[in-house]
């Protein structure tokens, strides 16, 4: 029986990038897919999502506000977040669910390919270590997790702003142990970066960088207490 995977895809007027992202998840192989797109009311993605036969939920913008708003709709045994800017290999979901089952883990984090300025770079990660995880987040937002972990540790804590996924993963590690995580060294998705991407704009904005630093301190204070 194919694994039943729910994907929540956030988008905010991503245009052609969203079209590619949507198509890549609709093309997932050997899974039962529930695709939920979370966006704002005036986004053309609403009509595109409905035309594709997927679910859509609308409301105010904000990465974690949009994600949390969609969580009550999740029905699958497995869950993954997706960005409307990025796209997945056709076997992403089945590969990661299979890795979790083989390892007896609840989370699978994969390598990915970063695409920027016409160049591609493979980005991979170490074997899981909680101590190392406290030094910085290396479990990507787009990782696979069991729906049980999502229900137990969700929703995402918006007070940590852009570091809310890091906080979530650390809570999973603290509650379930390091063996809850397994690594897939093969890339399963494509992280598409432009000069207008959020993390590129953050680098050029001192106030935004200070906000990021504050969020890091908040996470570490919460998990080193």
Coordinates of N, CA, C and O in Angstrom, one line a residue, residues 29-93:
X29 N 5.2 10.2 -7.2 CA 5.0 8.8 -7.5 C 4.8 8.0 -6.3 O 5.4 8.2 -5.2
X30 N 4.0 6.9 -6.4 CA 3.8 5.9 -5.4 C 3.4 6.4 -4.0 O 3.9 5.9 -3.0
X31 N 2.6 7.4 -4.0 CA 2.0 7.9 -2.7 C 0.5 8.2 -3.0 O 0.1 8.6 -4.1
X32 N -0.2 8.2 -1.9 CA -1.5 8.8 -1.9 C -1.3 10.2 -1.3 O -0.8 10.4 -0.3
X33 N -1.7 11.2 -2.1 CA -1.3 12.6 -1.8 C -2.5 13.4 -1.4 O -3.5 13.4 -2.1
X34 N -2.4 14.1 -0.3 CA -3.3 15.2 0.0 C -2.5 16.5 -0.1 O -1.6 16.7 0.7
X35 N -2.8 17.4 -1.0 CA -2.1 18.6 -1.2 C -3.0 19.8 -0.8 O -4.1 20.0 -1.3
X36 N -2.5 20.6 0.2 CA -3.2 21.7 0.7 C -2.4 23.0 0.4 O -1.2 23.0 0.8
X37 N -2.9 23.9 -0.3 CA -2.2 25.2 -0.5 C -2.8 26.3 0.4 O -4.0 26.5 0.4
X38 N -1.9 26.9 1.1 CA -2.2 28.0 2.0 C -1.7 29.3 1.5 O -0.5 29.5 1.3
X39 N -2.6 30.2 1.3 CA -2.3 31.5 0.6 C -3.2 32.6 1.1 O -3.9 32.5 2.1
X40 N -3.2 33.7 0.4 CA -4.0 34.9 0.7 C -5.2 35.0 -0.3 O -5.1 34.4 -1.4
X41 N -6.3 35.7 0.0 CA -7.5 35.6 -0.8 C -7.3 36.1 -2.2 O -7.9 35.6 -3.1
X42 N -6.4 37.1 -2.4 CA -6.3 37.7 -3.8 C -5.2 37.0 -4.6 O -4.8 37.5 -5.7
X43 N -4.7 35.9 -4.2 CA -3.6 35.2 -4.9 C -4.2 34.4 -6.1 O -5.1 33.6 -5.9
X44 N -3.6 34.5 -7.3 CA -4.1 33.7 -8.4 C -3.9 32.2 -8.1 O -4.5 31.4 -8.8
X45 N -3.1 31.8 -7.1 CA -2.9 30.4 -6.8 C -4.2 29.8 -6.3 O -4.3 28.6 -6.4
X46 N -5.1 30.6 -5.8 CA -6.4 30.0 -5.4 C -7.1 29.3 -6.5 O -7.5 28.1 -6.4
X47 N -7.3 30.0 -7.6 CA -7.9 29.4 -8.8 C -7.1 28.2 -9.4 O -7.7 27.2 -9.7
X48 N -5.8 28.4 -9.4 CA -5.0 27.3 -10.0 C -5.0 26.1 -9.1 O -5.1 25.0 -9.7
X49 N -5.0 26.2 -7.8 CA -5.1 25.1 -6.9 C -6.4 24.3 -7.1 O -6.5 23.1 -7.2
X50 N -7.5 25.1 -7.1 CA -8.8 24.4 -7.2 C -8.9 23.7 -8.6 O -9.5 22.6 -8.7
X51 N -8.4 24.3 -9.6 CA -8.4 23.7 -11.0 C -7.6 22.4 -11.0 O -7.9 21.5 -11.8
X52 N -6.6 22.4 -10.1 CA -5.7 21.2 -10.1 C -6.4 20.1 -9.2 O -5.8 19.0 -9.1
X53 N -7.5 20.4 -8.5 CA -8.1 19.4 -7.7 C -7.6 19.3 -6.3 O -7.8 18.3 -5.6
X54 N -6.7 20.3 -5.9 CA -6.2 20.3 -4.5 C -7.0 21.2 -3.6 O -7.9 21.9 -4.1
X55 N -6.7 21.1 -2.3 CA -7.4 21.9 -1.4 C -6.7 23.3 -1.2 O -5.5 23.4 -1.4
X56 N -7.5 24.3 -0.8 CA -6.9 25.6 -0.6 C -7.5 26.2 0.6 O -8.7 26.0 0.9
X57 N -6.7 27.0 1.4 CA -7.1 27.7 2.5 C -6.5 29.1 2.5 O -5.4 29.2 2.1
X58 N -7.3 30.1 2.8 CA -6.8 31.5 2.6 C -7.0 32.2 3.9 O -7.8 31.9 4.8
X59 N -6.1 33.2 4.1 CA -6.1 34.1 5.3 C -5.0 35.0 5.2 O -4.3 35.2 4.2
X60 N -4.7 35.7 6.3 CA -3.6 36.7 6.3 C -2.2 36.0 6.0 O -2.0 34.8 6.3
X61 N -1.3 36.8 5.4 CA 0.0 36.3 5.1 C 0.9 36.1 6.3 O 0.7 36.7 7.3
X62 N 1.9 35.3 6.1 CA 2.8 34.9 7.2 C 3.2 33.5 7.2 O 2.3 32.6 7.2
X63 N 4.5 33.1 7.1 CA 4.9 31.8 6.9 C 4.2 30.8 7.9 O 3.5 29.8 7.5
X64 N 4.3 31.1 9.1 CA 3.8 30.1 10.1 C 2.4 30.3 10.4 O 1.7 29.4 10.8
X65 N 1.8 31.5 10.2 CA 0.4 31.7 10.3 C -0.3 30.9 9.2 O -1.3 30.2 9.5
X66 N 0.2 31.0 8.0 CA -0.3 30.2 6.9 C -0.2 28.7 7.2 O -1.2 27.9 6.9
X67 N 0.9 28.3 7.6 CA 1.1 26.8 7.9 C 0.2 26.3 9.0 O -0.5 25.3 8.9
X68 N 0.2 27.0 10.1 CA -0.7 26.6 11.2 C -2.1 26.6 10.9 O -2.9 25.7 11.3
X69 N -2.5 27.5 10.0 CA -3.9 27.6 9.6 C -4.3 26.3 8.8 O -5.5 25.9 8.9
X70 N -3.4 25.7 8.1 CA -3.7 24.5 7.3 C -3.6 23.2 8.1 O -4.2 22.2 7.7
X71 N -2.9 23.2 9.2 CA -2.7 22.0 9.9 C -4.0 21.2 10.3 O -3.9 19.9 10.2
X72 N -5.1 21.8 10.7 CA -6.3 21.1 11.0 C -6.8 20.3 9.9 O -7.6 19.3 10.1
X73 N -6.4 20.6 8.6 CA -6.9 19.9 7.5 C -6.1 18.6 7.2 O -6.6 17.8 6.3
X74 N -5.0 18.4 7.8 CA -4.1 17.3 7.5 C -4.7 16.0 7.8 O -5.2 15.8 9.0
X75 N -4.8 15.1 6.9 CA -5.4 13.8 7.1 C -4.4 12.6 6.9 O -4.7 11.5 7.3
X76 N -3.2 12.8 6.3 CA -2.3 11.7 6.0 C -1.6 11.1 7.2 O -1.7 11.7 8.3
X77 N -1.0 10.0 7.0 CA -0.1 9.4 8.0 C 1.2 10.0 8.1 O 1.9 9.9 9.1
X78 N 1.6 10.8 7.0 CA 2.9 11.5 6.9 C 2.6 12.9 6.5 O 1.6 13.2 5.9
X79 N 3.5 13.8 6.8 CA 3.3 15.2 6.6 C 4.6 15.8 6.1 O 5.7 15.5 6.6
X80 N 4.5 16.8 5.2 CA 5.7 17.6 4.7 C 5.2 19.0 4.4 O 4.2 19.1 3.8
X81 N 6.0 19.9 4.7 CA 5.8 21.3 4.3 C 6.5 21.5 2.9 O 7.5 20.9 2.6
X82 N 5.9 22.4 2.1 CA 6.5 22.8 0.9 C 6.4 24.3 0.6 O 5.4 24.9 1.1
X83 N 7.3 24.8 0.0 CA 7.3 26.3 -0.4 C 6.8 26.4 -1.8 O 7.2 25.6 -2.7
X84 N 6.0 27.4 -2.1 CA 5.6 27.7 -3.5 C 6.7 28.2 -4.4 O 6.4 28.4 -5.6
X85 N 7.9 28.4 -3.8 CA 9.0 28.8 -4.7 C 9.8 27.7 -5.2 O 10.6 27.8 -6.1
X86 N 9.8 26.5 -4.5 CA 10.6 25.4 -4.7 C 9.9 24.3 -5.4 O 8.7 24.3 -5.5
X87 N 10.6 23.2 -5.8 CA 9.9 22.1 -6.5 C 10.6 20.8 -6.1 O 11.8 20.8 -5.7
X88 N 9.9 19.7 -6.2 CA 10.3 18.4 -5.7 C 10.6 17.5 -6.8 O 10.0 17.5 -7.9
X89 N 11.6 16.6 -6.6 CA 11.8 15.4 -7.4 C 10.5 14.5 -7.3 O 9.9 14.5 -6.3
X90 N 10.2 13.8 -8.4 CA 9.0 13.0 -8.4 C 8.9 11.9 -7.3 O 7.8 11.4 -7.0
X91 N 10.0 11.5 -6.8 CA 10.0 10.4 -5.7 C 10.3 11.0 -4.4 O 10.7 10.2 -3.5
X92 N 10.2 12.3 -4.2 CA 10.6 12.9 -2.9 C 9.8 12.2 -1.7 O 10.4 11.8 -0.7
X93 N 8.5 12.2 -1.8 CA 7.7 11.8 -0.7 C 7.8 10.3 -0.4 O 7.9 9.9 0.7

